[in-house]
PDB file of C-alpha atoms and ligand atoms in Angstrom:
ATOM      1  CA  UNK D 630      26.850 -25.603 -44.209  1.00 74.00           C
ATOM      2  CA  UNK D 631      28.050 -28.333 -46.835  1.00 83.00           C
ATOM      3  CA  UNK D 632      31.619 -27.348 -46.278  1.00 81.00           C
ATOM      4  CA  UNK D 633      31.499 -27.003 -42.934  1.00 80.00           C
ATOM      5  CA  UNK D 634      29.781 -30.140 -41.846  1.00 84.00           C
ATOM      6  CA  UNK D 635      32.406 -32.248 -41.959  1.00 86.00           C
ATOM      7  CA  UNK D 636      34.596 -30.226 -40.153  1.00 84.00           C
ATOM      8  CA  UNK D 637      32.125 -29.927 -37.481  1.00 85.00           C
ATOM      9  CA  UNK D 638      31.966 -33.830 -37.729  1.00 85.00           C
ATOM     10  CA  UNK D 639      35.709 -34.478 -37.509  1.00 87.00           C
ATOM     11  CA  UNK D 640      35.443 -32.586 -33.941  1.00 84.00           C
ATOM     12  CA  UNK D 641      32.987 -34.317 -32.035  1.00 85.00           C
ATOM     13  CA  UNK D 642      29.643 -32.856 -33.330  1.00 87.00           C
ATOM     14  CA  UNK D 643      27.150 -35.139 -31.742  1.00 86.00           C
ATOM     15  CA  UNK D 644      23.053 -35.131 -33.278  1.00 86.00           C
ATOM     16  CA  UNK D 645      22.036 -38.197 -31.070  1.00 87.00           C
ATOM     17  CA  UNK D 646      20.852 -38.223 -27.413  1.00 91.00           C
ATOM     18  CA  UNK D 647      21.388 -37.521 -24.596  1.00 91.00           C
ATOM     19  CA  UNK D 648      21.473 -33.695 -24.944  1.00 92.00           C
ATOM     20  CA  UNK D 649      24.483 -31.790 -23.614  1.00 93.00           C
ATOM     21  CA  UNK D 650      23.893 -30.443 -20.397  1.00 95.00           C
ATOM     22  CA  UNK D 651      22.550 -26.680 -20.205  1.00 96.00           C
ATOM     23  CA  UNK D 652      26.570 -26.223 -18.358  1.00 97.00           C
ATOM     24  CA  UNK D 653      28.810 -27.301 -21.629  1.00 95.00           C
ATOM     25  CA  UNK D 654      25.776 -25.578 -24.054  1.00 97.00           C
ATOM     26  CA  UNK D 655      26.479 -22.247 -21.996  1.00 97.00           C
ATOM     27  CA  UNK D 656      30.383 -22.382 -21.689  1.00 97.00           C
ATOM     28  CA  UNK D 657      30.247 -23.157 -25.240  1.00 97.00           C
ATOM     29  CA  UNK D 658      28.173 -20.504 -26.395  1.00 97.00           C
ATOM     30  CA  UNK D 659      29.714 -17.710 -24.034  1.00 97.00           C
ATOM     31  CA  UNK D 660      32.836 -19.193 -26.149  1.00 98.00           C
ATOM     32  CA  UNK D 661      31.425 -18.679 -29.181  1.00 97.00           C
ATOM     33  CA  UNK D 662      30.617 -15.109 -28.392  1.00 97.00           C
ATOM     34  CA  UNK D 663      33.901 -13.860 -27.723  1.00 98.00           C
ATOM     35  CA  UNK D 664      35.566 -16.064 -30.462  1.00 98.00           C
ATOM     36  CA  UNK D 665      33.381 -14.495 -32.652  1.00 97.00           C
ATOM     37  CA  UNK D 666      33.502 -10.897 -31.369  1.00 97.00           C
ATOM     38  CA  UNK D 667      37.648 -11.243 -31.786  1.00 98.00           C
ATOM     39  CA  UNK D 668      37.368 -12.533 -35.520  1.00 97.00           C
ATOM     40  CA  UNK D 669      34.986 -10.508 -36.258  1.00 97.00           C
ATOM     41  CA  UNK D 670      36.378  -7.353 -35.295  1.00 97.00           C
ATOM     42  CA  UNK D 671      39.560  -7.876 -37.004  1.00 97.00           C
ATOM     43  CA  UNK D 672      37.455  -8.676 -40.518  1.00 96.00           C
ATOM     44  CA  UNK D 673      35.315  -6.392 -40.415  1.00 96.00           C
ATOM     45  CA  UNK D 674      38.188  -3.444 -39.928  1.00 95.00           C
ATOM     46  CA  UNK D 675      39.902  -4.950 -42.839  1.00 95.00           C
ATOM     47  CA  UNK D 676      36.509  -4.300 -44.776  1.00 95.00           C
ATOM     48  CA  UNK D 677      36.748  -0.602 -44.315  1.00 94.00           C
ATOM     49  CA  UNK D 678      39.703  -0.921 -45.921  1.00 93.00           C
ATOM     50  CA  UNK D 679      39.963   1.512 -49.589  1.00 93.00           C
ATOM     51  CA  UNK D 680      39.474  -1.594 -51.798  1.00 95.00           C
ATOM     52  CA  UNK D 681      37.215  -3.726 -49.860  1.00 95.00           C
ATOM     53  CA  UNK D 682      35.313  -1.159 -48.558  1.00 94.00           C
ATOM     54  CA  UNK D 683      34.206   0.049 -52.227  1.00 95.00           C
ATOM     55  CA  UNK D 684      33.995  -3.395 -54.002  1.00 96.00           C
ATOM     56  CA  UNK D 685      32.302  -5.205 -51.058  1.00 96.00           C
ATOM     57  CA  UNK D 686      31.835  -3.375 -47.090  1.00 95.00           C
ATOM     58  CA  UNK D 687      30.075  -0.707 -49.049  1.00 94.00           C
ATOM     59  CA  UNK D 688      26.984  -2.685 -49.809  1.00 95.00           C
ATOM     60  CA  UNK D 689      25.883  -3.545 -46.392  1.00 95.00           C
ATOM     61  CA  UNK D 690      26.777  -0.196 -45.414  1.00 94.00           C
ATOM     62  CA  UNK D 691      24.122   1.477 -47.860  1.00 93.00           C
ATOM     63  CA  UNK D 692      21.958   1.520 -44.978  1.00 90.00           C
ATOM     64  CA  UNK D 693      23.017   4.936 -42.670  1.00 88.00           C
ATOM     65  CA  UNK D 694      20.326   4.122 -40.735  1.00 89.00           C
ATOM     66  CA  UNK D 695      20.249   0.237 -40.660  1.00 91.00           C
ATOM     67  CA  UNK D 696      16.713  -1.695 -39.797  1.00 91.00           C
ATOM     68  CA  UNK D 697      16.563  -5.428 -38.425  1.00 91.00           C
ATOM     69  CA  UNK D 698      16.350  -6.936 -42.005  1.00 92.00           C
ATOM     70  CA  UNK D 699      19.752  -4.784 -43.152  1.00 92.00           C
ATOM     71  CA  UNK D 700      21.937  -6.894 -40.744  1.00 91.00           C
ATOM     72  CA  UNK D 701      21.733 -10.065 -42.926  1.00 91.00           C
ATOM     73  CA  UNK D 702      22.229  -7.336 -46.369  1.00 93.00           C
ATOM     74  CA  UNK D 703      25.596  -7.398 -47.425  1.00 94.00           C
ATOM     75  CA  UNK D 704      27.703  -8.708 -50.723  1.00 95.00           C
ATOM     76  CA  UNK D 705      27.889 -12.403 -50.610  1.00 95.00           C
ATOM     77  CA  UNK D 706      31.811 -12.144 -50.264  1.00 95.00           C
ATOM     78  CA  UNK D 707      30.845 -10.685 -47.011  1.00 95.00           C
ATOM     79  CA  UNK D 708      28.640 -13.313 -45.424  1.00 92.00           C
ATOM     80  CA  UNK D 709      31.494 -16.024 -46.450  1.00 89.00           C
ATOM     81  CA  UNK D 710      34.328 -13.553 -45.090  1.00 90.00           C
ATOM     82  CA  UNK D 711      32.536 -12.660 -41.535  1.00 90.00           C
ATOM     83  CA  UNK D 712      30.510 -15.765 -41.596  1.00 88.00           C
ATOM     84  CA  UNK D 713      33.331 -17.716 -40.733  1.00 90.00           C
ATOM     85  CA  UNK D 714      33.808 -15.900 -37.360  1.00 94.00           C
ATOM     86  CA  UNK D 715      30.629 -17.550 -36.850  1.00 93.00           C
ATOM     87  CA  UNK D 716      31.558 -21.071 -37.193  1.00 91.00           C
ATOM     88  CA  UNK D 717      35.097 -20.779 -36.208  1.00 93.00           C
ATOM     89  CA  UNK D 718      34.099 -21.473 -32.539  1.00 94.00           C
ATOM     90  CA  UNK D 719      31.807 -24.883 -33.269  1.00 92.00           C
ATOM     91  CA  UNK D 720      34.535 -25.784 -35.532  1.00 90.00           C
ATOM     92  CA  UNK D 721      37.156 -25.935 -33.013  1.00 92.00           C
ATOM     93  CA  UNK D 722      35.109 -27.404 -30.458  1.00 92.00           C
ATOM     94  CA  UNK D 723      32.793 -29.571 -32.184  1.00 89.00           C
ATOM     95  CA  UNK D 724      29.391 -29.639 -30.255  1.00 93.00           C
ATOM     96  CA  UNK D 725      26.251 -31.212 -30.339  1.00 95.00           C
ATOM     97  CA  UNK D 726      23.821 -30.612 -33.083  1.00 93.00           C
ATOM     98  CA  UNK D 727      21.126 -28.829 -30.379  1.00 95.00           C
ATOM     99  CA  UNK D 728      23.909 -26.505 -29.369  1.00 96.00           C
ATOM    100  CA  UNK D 729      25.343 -25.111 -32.891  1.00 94.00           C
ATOM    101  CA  UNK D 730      21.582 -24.617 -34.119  1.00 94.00           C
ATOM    102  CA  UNK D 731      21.155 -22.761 -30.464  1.00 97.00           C
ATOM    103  CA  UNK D 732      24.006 -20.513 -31.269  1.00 97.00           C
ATOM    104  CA  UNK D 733      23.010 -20.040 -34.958  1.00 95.00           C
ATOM    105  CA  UNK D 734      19.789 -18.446 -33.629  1.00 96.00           C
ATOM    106  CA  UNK D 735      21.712 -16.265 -30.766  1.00 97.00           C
ATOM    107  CA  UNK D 736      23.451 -14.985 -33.126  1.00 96.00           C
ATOM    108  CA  UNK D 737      21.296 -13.617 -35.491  1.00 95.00           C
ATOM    109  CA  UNK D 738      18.694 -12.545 -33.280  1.00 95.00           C
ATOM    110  CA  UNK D 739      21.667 -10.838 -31.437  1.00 95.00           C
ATOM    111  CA  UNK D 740      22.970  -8.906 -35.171  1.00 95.00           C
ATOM    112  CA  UNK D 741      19.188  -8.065 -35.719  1.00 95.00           C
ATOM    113  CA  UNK D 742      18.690  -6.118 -32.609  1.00 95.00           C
ATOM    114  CA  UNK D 743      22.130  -4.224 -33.511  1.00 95.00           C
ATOM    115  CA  UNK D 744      21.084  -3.375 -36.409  1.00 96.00           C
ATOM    116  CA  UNK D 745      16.986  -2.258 -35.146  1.00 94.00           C
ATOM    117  CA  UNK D 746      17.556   1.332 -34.602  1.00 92.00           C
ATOM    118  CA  UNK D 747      16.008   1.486 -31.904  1.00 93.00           C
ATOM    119  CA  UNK D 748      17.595   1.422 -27.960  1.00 91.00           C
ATOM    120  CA  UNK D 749      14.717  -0.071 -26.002  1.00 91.00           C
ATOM    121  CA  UNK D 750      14.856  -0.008 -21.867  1.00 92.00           C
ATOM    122  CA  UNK D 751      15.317  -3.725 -22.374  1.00 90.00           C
ATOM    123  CA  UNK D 752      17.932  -3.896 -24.563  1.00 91.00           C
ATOM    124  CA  UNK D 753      20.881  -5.461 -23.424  1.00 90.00           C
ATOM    125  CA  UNK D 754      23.255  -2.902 -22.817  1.00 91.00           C
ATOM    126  CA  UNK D 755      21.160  -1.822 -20.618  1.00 93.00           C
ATOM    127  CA  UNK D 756      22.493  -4.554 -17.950  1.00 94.00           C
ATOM    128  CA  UNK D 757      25.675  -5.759 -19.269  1.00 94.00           C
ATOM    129  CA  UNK D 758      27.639  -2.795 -19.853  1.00 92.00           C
ATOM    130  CA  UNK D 759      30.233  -4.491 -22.142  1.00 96.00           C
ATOM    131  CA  UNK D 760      27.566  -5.287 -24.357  1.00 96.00           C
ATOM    132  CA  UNK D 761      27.570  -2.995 -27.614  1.00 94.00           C
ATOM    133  CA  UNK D 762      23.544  -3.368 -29.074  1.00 93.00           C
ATOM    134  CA  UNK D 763      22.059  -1.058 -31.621  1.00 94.00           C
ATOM    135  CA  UNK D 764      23.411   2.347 -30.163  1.00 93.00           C
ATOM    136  CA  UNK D 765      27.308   1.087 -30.455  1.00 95.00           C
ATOM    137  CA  UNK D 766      26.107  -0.380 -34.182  1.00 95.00           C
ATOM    138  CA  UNK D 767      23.885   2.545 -35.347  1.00 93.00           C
ATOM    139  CA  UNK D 768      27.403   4.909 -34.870  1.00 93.00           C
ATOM    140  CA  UNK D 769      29.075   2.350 -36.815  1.00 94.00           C
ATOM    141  CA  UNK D 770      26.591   2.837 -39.897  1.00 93.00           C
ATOM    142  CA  UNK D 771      26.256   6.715 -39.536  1.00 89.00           C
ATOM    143  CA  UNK D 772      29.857   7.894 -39.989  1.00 82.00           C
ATOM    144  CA  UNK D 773      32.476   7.727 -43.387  1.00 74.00           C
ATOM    145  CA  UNK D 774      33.779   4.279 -43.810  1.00 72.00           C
ATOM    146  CA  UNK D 775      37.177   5.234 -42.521  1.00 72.00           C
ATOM    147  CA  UNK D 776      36.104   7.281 -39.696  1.00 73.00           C
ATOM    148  CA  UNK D 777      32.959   4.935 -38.388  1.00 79.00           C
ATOM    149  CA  UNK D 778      35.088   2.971 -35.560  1.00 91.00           C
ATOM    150  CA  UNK D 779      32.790   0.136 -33.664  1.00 95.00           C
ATOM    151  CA  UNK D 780      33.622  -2.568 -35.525  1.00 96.00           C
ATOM    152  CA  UNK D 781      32.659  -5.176 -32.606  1.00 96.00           C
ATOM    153  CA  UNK D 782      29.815  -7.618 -33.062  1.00 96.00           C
ATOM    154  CA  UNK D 783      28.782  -7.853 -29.531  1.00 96.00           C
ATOM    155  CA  UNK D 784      30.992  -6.610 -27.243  1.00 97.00           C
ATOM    156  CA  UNK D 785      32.458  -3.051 -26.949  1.00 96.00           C
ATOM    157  CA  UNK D 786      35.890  -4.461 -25.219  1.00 97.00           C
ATOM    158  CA  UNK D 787      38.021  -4.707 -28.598  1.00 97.00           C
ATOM    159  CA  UNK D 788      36.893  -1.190 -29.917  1.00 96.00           C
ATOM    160  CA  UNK D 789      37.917   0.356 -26.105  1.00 97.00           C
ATOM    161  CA  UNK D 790      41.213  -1.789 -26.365  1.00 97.00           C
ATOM    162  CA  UNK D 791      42.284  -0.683 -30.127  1.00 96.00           C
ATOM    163  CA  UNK D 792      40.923   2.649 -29.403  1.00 95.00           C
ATOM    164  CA  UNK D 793      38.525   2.599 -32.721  1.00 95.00           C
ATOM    165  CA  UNK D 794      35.436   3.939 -30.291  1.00 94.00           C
ATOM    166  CA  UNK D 795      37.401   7.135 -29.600  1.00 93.00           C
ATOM    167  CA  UNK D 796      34.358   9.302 -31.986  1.00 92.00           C
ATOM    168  CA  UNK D 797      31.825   7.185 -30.072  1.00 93.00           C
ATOM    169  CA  UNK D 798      33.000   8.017 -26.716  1.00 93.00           C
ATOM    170  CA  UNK D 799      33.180  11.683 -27.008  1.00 93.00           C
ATOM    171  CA  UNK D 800      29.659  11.671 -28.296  1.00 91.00           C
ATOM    172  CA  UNK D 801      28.086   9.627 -25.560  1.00 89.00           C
ATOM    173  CA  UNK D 802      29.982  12.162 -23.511  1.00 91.00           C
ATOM    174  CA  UNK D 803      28.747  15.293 -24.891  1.00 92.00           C
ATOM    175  CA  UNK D 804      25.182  13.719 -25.063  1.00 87.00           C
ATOM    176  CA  UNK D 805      25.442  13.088 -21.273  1.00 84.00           C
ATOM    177  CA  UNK D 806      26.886  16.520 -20.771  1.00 81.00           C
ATOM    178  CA  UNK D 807      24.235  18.066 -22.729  1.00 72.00           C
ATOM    179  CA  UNK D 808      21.856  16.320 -20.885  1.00 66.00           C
ATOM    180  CA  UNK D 809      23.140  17.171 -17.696  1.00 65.00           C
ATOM    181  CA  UNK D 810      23.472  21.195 -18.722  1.00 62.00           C
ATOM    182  CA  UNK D 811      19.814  21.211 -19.765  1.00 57.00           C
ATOM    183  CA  UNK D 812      18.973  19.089 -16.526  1.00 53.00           C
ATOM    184  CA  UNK D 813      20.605  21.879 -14.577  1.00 52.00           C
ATOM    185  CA  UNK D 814      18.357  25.197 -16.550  1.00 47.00           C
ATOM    186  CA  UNK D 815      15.179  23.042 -15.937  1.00 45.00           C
TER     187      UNK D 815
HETATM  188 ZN1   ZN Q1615      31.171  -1.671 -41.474  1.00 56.98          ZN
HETATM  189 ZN1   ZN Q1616      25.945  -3.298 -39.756  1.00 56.98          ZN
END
């Protein structure tokens, strides 16, 4: 935040009135999202790298079965590392103070419920099929650092693109297939 603040100064970041309108907060934060999503997918494979997996990846990854409070539990090294896909976007675009402390909140209430274990019938994925949400996360923690795959955030797009959600994919698929074969005997 010290660091950063000036940055976020030198482009444009506003704290007085009047408020941005709910249009530039939204484009700005849907911004932020993918921005973020893009950095962090790229870091975070470079984490499950040999050396940085063992010296640093390794401690957020102690949880295989991660809980709300395990998404912010990492080695500091990490939170500055992937942290900055987090302010990369208000860095760039400089907004106003309502907005960044807005997307500050998104964002960890958004890691949190990745990381909850649990898929409720109001998660998000539910509705926005690109979204990835504590199934696409919960495969990422359950599997040998070089085989997990999912490294997204948010999004399941980059995974699907780099073809990193191959293991993923043929499990949904046999659970479905499963599910349909026991649907059939019933
Ligand atoms: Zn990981
Ligand atoms: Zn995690």
């Amino acid at each position: 935040m010290i660091f950063s603040y000036p940055v976020f100064r030198f482009m444009g970041m506003q704290s007085s009135l009047p408020l941005p309108s709910w249009k530039t907060v939204l484009t700005q934060i849907i911004f932020y999202f993918i921005l973020e999503d893009f950095v962090f997918y790229w870091g975070h494979r470079v984490l499950h790298t040999k050396w940085l997996y063992k010296h640093v990846h390794s401690v957020h990854h102690e949880y295989a079965t991660p809980f709300g409070l395990t998404s912010e539990y990492a080695h500091p090294a990490e939170i500055l590392f992937l942290g900055f896909a987090t302010i990369l976007g208000p860095a760039l675009t400089g907004p106003h103070l309502m907005t960044l402390w807005l997307w500050m909140v998104v964002r960890v209430l958004e890691t949190v419920e990745a990381h909850c274990g649990y898929h409720f019938p109001w998660s998000f994925s539910n509705f926005l099929p690109i979204y990835g949400g504590a199934d696409f996360h919960d495969y990422h923690h359950r599997l040998l650092y070089t085989k997990s795959g999912n490294y997204a955030s948010t999004f399941v797009y980059m995974d699907w693109i780099f073809g990193t959600d191959k293991g993923y994919r043929k499990l949904k698929a046999l659970k479905s297939g499963h599910m349909e074969d026991s649907g059939k005997e019933m």
